[in-house]
XYZ file of C-alpha atoms in Angstrom:
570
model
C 0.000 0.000 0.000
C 1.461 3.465 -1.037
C 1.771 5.859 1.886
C 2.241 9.568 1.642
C 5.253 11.382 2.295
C 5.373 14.730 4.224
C 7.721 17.144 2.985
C 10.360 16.622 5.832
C 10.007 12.781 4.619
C 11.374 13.958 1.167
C 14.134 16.098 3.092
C 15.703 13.176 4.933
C 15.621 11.309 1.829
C 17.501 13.738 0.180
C 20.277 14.009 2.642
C 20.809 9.798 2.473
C 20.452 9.832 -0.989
C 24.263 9.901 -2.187
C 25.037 8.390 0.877
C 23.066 5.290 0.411
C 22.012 3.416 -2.487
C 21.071 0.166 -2.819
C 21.032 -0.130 -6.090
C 24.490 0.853 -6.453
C 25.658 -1.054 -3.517
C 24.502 -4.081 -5.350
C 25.900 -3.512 -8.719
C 29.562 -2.086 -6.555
C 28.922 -6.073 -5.103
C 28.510 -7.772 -8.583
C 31.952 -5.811 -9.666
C 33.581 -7.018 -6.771
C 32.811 -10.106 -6.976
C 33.200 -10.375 -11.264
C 29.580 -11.465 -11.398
C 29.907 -11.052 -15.100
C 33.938 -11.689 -15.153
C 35.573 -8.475 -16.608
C 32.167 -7.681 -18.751
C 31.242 -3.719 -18.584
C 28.031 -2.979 -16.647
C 25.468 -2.937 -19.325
C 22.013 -1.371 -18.444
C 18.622 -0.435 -20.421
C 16.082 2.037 -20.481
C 12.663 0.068 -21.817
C 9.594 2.334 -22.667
C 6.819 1.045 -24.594
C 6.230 3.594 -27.478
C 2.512 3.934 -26.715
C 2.691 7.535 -24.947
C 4.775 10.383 -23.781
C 7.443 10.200 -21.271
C 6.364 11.655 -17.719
C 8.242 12.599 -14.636
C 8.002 8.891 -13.353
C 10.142 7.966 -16.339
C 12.637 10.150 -15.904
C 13.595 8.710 -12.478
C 13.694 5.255 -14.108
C 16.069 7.225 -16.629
C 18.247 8.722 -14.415
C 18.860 5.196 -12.546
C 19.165 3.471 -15.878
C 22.108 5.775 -17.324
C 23.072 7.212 -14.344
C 24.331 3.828 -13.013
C 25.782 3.075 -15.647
C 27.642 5.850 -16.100
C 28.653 5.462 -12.680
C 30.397 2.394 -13.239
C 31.774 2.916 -16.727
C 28.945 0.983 -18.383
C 26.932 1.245 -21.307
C 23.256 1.699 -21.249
C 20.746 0.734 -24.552
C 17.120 2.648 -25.479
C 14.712 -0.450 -26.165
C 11.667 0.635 -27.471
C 9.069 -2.367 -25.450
C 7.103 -2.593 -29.136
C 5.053 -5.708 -28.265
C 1.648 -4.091 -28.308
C 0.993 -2.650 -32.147
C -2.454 -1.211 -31.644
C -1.431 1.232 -29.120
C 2.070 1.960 -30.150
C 2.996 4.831 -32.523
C 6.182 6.286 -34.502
C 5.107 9.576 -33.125
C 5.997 8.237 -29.602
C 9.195 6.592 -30.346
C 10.746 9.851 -31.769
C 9.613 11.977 -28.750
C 10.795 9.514 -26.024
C 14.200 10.218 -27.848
C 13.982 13.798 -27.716
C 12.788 13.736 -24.032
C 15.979 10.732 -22.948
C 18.502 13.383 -25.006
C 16.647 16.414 -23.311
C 17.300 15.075 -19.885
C 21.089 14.830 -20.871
C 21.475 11.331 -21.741
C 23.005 9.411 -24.572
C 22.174 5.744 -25.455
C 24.824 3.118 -26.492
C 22.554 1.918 -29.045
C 18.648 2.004 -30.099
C 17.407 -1.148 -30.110
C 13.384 -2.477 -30.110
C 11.739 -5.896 -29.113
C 10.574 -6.403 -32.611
C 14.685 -6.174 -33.439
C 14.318 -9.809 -31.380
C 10.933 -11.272 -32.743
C 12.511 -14.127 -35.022
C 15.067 -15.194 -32.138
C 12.064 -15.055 -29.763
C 9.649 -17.457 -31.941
C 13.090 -19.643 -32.202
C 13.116 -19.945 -28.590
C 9.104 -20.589 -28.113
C 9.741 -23.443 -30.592
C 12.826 -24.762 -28.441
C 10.416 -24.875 -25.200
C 7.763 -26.233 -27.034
C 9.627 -29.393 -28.192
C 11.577 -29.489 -24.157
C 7.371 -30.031 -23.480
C 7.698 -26.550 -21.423
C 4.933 -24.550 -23.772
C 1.743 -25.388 -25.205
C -0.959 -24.275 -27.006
C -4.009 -23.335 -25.318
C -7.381 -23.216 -27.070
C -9.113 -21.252 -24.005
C -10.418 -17.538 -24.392
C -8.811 -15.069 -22.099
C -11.335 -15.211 -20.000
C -12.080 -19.125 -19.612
C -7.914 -18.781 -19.240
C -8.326 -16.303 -16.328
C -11.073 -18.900 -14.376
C -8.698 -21.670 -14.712
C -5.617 -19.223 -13.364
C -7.220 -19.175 -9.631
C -6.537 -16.854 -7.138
C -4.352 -15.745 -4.533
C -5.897 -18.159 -1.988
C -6.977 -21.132 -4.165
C -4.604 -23.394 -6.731
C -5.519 -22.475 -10.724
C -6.529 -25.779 -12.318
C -4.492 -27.308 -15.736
C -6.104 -26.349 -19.019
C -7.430 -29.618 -21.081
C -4.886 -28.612 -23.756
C -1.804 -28.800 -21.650
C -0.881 -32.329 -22.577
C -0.721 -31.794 -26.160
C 1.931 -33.236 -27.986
C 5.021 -31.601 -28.508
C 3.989 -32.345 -32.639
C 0.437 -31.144 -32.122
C 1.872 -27.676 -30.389
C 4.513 -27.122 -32.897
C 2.064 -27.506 -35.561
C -0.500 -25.226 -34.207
C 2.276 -22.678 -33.131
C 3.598 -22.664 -36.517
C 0.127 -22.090 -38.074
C -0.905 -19.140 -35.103
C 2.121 -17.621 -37.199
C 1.127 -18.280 -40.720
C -2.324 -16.490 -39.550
C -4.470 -19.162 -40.186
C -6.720 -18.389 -36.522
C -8.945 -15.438 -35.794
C -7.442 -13.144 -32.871
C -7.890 -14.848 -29.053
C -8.837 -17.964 -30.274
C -5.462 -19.825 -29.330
C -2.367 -18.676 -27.301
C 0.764 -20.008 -26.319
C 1.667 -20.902 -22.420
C 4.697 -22.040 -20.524
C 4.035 -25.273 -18.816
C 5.077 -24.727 -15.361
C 2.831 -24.809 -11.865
C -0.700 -24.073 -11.780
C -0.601 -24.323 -8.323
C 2.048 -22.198 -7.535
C 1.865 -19.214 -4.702
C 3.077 -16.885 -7.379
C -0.161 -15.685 -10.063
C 2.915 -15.480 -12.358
C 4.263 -18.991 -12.688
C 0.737 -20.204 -13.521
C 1.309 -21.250 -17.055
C 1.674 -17.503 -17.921
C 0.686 -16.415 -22.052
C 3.564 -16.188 -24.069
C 2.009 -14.939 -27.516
C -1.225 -14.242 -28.501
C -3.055 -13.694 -31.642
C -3.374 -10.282 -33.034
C -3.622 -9.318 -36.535
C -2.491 -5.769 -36.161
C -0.100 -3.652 -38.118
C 3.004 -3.049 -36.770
C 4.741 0.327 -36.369
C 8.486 -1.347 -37.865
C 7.406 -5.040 -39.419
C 3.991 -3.927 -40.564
C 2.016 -7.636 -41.335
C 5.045 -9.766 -41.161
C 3.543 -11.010 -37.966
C 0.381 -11.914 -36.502
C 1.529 -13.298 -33.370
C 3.356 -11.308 -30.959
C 5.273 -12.098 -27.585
C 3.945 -10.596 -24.305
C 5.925 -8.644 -22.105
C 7.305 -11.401 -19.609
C 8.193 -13.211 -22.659
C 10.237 -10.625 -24.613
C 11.390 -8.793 -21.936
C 13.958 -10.711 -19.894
C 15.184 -12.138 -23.581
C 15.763 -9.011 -25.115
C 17.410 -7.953 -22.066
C 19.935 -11.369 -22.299
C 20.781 -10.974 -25.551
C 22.092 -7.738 -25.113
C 23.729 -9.240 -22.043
C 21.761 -6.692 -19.696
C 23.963 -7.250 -16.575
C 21.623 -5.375 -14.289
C 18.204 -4.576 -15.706
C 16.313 -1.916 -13.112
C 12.095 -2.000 -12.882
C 9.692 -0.560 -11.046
C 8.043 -2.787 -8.224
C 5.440 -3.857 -9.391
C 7.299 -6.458 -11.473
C 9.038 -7.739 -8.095
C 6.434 -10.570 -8.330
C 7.246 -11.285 -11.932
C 11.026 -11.878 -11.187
C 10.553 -15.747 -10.827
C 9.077 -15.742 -14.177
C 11.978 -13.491 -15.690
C 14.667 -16.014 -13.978
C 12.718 -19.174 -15.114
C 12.911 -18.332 -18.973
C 16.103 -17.258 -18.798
C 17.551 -20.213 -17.082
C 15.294 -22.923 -19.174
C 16.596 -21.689 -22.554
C 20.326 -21.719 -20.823
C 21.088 -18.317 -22.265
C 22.820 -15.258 -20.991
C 22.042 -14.560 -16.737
C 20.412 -11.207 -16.892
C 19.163 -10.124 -13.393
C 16.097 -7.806 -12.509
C 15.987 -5.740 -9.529
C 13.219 -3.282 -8.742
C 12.805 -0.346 -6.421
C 10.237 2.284 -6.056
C 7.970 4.487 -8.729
C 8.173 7.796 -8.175
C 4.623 9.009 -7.544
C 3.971 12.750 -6.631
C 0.884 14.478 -4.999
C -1.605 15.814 -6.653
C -0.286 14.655 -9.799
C -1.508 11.324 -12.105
C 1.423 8.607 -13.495
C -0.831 6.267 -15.562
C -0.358 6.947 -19.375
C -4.223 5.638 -20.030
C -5.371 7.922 -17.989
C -2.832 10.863 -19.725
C -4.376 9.668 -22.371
C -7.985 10.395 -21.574
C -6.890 13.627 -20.350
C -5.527 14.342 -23.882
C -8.602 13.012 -25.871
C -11.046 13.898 -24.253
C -9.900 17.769 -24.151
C -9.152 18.301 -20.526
C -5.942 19.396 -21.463
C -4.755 21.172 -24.826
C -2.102 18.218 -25.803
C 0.949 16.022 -24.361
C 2.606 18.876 -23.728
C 0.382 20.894 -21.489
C 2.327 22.606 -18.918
C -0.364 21.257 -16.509
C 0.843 17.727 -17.828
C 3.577 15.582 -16.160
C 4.894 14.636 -19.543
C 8.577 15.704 -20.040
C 7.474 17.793 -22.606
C 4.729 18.986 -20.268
C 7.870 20.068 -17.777
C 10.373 21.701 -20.267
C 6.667 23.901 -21.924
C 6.501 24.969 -18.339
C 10.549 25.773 -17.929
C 11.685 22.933 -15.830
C 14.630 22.081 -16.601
C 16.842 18.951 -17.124
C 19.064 19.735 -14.153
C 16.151 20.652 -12.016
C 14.784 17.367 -12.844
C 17.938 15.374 -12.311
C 18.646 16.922 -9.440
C 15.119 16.576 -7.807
C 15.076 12.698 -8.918
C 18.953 12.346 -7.149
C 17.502 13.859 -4.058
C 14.562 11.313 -3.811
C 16.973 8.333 -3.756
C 15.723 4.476 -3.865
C 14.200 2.489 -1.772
C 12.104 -1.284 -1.438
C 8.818 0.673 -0.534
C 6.483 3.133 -2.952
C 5.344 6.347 -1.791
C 4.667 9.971 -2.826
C 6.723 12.546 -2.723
C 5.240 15.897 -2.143
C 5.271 18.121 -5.206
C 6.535 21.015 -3.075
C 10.053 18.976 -3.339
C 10.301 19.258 -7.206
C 9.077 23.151 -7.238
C 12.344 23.419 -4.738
C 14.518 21.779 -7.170
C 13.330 23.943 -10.374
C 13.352 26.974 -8.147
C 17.505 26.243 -7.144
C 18.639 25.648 -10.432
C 16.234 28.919 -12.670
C 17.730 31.124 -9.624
C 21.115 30.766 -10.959
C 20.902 30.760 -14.802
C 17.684 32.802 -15.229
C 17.893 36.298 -16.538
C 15.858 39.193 -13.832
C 13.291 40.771 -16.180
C 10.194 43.294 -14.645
C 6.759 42.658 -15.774
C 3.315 43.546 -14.087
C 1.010 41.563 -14.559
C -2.449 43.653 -13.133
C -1.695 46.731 -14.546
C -2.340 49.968 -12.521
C -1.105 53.214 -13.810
C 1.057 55.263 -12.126
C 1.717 58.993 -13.153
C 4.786 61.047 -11.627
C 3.728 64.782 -11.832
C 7.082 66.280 -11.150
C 8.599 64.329 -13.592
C 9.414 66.231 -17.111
C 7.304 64.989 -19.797
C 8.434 63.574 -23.216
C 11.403 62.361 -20.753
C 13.230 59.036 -21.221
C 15.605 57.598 -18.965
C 17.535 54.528 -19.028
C 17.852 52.798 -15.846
C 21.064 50.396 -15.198
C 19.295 47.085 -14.332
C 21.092 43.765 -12.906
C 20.503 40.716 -15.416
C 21.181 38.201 -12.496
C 22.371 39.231 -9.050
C 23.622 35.022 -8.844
C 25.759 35.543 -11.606
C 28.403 38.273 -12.484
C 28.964 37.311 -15.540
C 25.132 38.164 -16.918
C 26.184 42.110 -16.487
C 23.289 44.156 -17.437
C 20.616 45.939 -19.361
C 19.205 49.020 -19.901
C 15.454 49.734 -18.777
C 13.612 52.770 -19.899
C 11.693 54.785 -17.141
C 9.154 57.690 -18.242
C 6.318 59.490 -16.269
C 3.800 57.164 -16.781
C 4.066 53.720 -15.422
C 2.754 50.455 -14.642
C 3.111 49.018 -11.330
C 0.814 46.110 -9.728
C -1.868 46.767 -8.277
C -0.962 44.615 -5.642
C 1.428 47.053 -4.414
C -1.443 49.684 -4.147
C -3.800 50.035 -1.108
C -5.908 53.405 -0.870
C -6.724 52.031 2.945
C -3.489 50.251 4.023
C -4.141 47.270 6.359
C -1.265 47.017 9.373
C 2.464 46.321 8.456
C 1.523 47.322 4.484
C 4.833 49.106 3.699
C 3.810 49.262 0.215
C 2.237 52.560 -1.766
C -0.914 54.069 -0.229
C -1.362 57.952 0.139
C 1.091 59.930 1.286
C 3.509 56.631 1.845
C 7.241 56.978 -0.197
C 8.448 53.871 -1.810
C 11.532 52.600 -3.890
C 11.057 52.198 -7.613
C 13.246 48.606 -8.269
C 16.843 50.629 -10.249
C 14.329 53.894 -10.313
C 13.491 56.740 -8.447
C 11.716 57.265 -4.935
C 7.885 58.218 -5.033
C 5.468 59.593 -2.754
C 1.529 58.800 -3.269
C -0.010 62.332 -3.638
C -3.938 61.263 -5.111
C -5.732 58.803 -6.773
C -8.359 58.761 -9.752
C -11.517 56.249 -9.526
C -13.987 55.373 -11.948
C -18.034 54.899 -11.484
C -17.797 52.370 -9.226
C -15.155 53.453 -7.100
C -11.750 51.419 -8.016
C -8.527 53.323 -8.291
C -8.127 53.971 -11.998
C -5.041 55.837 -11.505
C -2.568 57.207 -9.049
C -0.380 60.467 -9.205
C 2.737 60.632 -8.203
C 5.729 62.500 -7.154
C 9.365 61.758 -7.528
C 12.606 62.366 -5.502
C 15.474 63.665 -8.489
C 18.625 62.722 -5.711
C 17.523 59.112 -5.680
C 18.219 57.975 -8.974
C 18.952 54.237 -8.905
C 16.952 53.931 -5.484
C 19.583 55.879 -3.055
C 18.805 58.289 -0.573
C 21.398 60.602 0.062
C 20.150 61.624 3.010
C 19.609 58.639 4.401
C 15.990 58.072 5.096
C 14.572 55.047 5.412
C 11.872 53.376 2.538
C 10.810 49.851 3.825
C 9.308 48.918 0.210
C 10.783 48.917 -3.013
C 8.363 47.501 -5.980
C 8.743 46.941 -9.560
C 7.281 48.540 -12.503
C 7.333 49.112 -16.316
C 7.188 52.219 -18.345
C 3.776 52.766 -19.425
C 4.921 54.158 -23.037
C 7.386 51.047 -23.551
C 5.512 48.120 -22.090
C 4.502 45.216 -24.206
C 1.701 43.294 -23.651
C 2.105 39.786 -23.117
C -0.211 36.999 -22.474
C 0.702 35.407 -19.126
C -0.472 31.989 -18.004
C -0.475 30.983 -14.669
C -0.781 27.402 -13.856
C -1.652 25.657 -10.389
C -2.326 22.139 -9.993
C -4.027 19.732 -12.316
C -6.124 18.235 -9.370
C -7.425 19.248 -5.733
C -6.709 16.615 -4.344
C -3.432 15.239 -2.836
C -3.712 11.518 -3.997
C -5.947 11.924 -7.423
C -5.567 8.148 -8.077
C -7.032 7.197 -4.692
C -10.746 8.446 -6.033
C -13.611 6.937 -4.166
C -15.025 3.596 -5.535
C -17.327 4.466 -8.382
C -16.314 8.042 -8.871
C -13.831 8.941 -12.227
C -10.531 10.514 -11.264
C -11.201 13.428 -14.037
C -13.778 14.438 -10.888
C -11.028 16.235 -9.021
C -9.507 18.235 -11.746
C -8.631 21.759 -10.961
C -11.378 24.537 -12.432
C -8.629 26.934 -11.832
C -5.567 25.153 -13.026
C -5.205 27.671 -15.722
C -5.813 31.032 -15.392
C -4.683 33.934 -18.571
C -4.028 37.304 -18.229
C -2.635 40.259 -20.081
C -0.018 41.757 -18.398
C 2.952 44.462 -19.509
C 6.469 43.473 -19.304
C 9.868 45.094 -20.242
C 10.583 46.076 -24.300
C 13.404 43.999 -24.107
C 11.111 40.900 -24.216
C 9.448 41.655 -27.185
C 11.061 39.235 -29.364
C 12.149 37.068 -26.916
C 13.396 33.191 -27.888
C 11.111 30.547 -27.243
C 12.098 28.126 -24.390
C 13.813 31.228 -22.774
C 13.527 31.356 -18.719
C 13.091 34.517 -17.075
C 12.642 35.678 -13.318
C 9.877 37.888 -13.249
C 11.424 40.219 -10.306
C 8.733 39.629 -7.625
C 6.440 37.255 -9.342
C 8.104 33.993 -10.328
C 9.673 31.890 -12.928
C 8.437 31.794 -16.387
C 9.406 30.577 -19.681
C 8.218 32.214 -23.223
C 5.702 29.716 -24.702
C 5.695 28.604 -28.556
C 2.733 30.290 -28.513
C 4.376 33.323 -28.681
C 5.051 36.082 -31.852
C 6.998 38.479 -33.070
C 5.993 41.328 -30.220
C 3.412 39.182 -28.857
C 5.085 37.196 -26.351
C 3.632 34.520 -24.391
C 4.717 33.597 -20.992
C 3.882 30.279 -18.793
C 4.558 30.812 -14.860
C 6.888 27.367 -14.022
C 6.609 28.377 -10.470
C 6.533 31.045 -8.217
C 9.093 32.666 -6.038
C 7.771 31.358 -2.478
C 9.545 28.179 -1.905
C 7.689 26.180 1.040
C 9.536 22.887 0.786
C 13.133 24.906 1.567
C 11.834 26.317 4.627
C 11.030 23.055 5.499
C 14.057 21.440 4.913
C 15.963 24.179 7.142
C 14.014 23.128 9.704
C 14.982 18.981 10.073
């Protein structure tokens, strides 16, 4: 049973993680011991091409290369291509471009259907040892005789079939002469074993289906126990990594390996990375995408990988976050607090400081000479030196947030209100002299006056301004579409929905919400993919959306960072 991890849970993770690893412990053991002689460690990263990579995945890549790298070791891409009516081209090239995203490189690309012919060679081999058979039972009359966890499964009436019999009808299941499900081919081994697994699992079943790489050349095709720990042998997979929930299908991986006498590939599993308030299954992605709850794969509201990198994560942040989780023998979920942290670390120190309001209130500076432009020195990134800086024009009219506005202050506002001073960010000092309302009352407009001896946001004399805010000159502003995401669901667990109630029940209303806000000139044309710091405000990245001085902006996250505070505290 999953539990749920607090966000101090995460935090003590994090500082055991490079300590301890047991994956790594075991594959430093196999070295030591020459498990595999003087063979390199070979590892292999095995998506089935039948949707887009998530955050889940990319721990699972991270362990898979990162491993391997670790110990001077190779690691393969194996596309899992076992299943053609769900599989696609379109996902095999984006699972490539979401593994070399993340910073990985693959030894070399190989796919099951590489190993199809060698795999009906060996079916044939344990068919005439009297290990397989060919069993005329639907999947469902199969899945009566299987049993349960407390009760033995009970032998099919086609088990004892001679070896001639099942070669004969193996070799015609191939030649397509049988409708789909009407025959499949088992291992013979225990019906009454403890295991669900060993009970004369399917090895290929009948499905006259088109085929992404070998179009009709098959009709039959290998399920995943059977092609998976043989693929992995024959590239002599020294140490091939899964998820836990094959833990109970590790019998069945040795068994086939050791029957055909063929290369000793070993599985070990460890936990899925599950976060709150956030989905892993790619059916239910799936829905999500067809059924127009979200506007593609790539929906910054998506876990996808391409989700992530829309939104600005990026790569390191991701690495990072998924080093800090660590391994263990039990699944849980990490609170999605942990990976904001991460993204938040890593866009602090490479992202350029930009000014943008995004509720526009105008601001007019009485005093201040009109048809005037100044350029104001501003810092590109106060983490990094190197970034220099820009130039950011100022003018009497401005936009500031309105936000930073309060025509009745509540206590401890240090912000602008009448008669209050504040510091312009790189700009002047102004005092709040009036306002201008419409009809109903709201503050239209407020007027201004400016100190000339603070240029830059000194005070020569000394005084002291306990707010400085940010702004944009009204006549230079560009207005930008700004989208600011929250969480898909409401809920912390969405897959643990109440019996009879869909998971698409908890989505978010207000997962997306899109303004029009004014930022800086200087991001009129700016590059898709770019990451900014909106001084104040957050993280964002400029959209594809966006054109040619009509930028659009997705917030990746904002500034407050919850999980940090957190961690200071353990």
């Amino acid at each position: 049973m999953s539990t749920t991890n607090s966000p101090a849970e995460p935090a003590k993770a994090a500082a055991e993680a490079s300590s301890s690893n047991f994956l790594r412990e075991r594959i430093a053991e196999d070295v030591r011991n020459k498990k595999y002689g003087d063979a390199v460690i070979q590892t292999r990263f095995p998506p089935e091409p039948n949707g887009y990579l998530h955050i889940g995945h990319a721990k699972a890549i991270c362990i898979d290369f990162g491993l391997a790298d670790d110990f001077g070791g190779k690691t393969n891409l194996r596309f899992d291509d076992t299943n053609p009516e769900k599989e696609d081209t379109e996902y095999v090239d984006a699972i490539q471009n979401d593994v070399r995203w993340l910073g990985f490189n693959w030894e070399e690309l190989r796919y099951a259907s590489d190993y199809f012919g060698q795999l009906y060679e060996w079916a044939k081999k344990l068919i005439s040892e009297g290990k397989a058979y060919v069993d005329d039972h639907t999947a469902d009359e199969i899945r009566q005789f299987r049993g349960t966890l407390t009760e033995p499964g009970k032998e099919s009436p086609y088990r004892n079939r001679s070896v001639a019999e099942n070669l004969d009808l193996f070799e015609r299941m191939k030649k397509g002469e049988f409708p789909d499900g009407t025959r499949v081919l088992r291992a013979k081994i225990d019906m009454g074993s403890p295991n669900m697994n060993m009970r004369d699992p399917v090895m290929y079943r009948i499905l006259h289906a088109e085929h992404h790489r070998t179009g009709n050349e098959w009709c039959i095709y290998p399920m995943y126990d059977w092609a998976h720990g043989q693929s992995d042998s024959l590239e002599h997979v020294t140490h091939s990594m899964c998820s836990l929930e094959f833990a109970d299908h590790q019998p069945l991986y040795q068994w086939y390996i050791q029957q055909l006498g063929i290369f000793p590939s070993q599985q070990i599993e460890f936990d899925r990375l599950a976060l709150t308030y956030t989905i892993m299954s790619k059916r239910k992605l799936l829905r999500l995408v067809q059924e127009g709850l979200v506007k593609g794969w790539d929906d910054p509201r998506m876990p996808t990988l391409g989700g992530l990198r829309r939104r600005g994560y990026t790569p390191e942040s991701i690495r990072n976050f998924v080093n800090a989780v660590g391994v263990s023998r039990t699944n849980g979920i990490v609170d999605l607090a942990m990976l904001e942290h991460f993204v938040r670390e890593d866009l602090n120190k490479r992202s350029l400081r930009v000014m943008s309001v995004l509720n526009p209130l105008k601001v007019v500076i009485d005093n201040y000479p009109e048809g005037q432009v100044e350029e104001m020195d501003a810092v590109n990134n106060p983490e990094d030196e190197s970034a220099g800086s820009r130039k950011v024009p100022f003018s009497r009219e401005l936009y500031i947030e309105q936000d930073d506005f309060r025509e009745v202050p509540p206590p401890k506002y240090h912000r602008l209100s009448p008669g209050k001073e504040v510091r312009l960010r790189y700009g002047y000092l102004i005092t709040c002299k009036s306002v201008v309302k419409d009809a109903n009352g709201n503050v239209t407009e407020i007027h201004c006056t400016y100190d000339p001896a603070t240029r830059g946001g000194n005070t020569p004399d000394g005084r002291k301004v306990k707010a400085t805010i940010h702004w944009v000159s009204a006549q230079h502003a560009v207005d930008a579409e700004v989208r600011l995401y929250d969480t898909l669901f409401t809920v912390t667990n969405p897959d643990d929905a109440p019996e009879g109630q869909d998971f698409t029940a908890n989505l978010n209303p207000k997962s997306l919400e899109v303004i029009r806000g004014k930022v800086e000139p200087s991001l009129a044309n700016a590059k898709v993919g770019e990451r900014l710091q909106f001084e104040r405000l957050g993280y964002f990245a400029v959209d594809p959306d966006s054109k040619p001085g009509a930028p659009v902006f997705n917030r990746t996250v904002a500034l407050k960072d919850t999980w940090a505070k957190i961690e200071k505290k353990q």
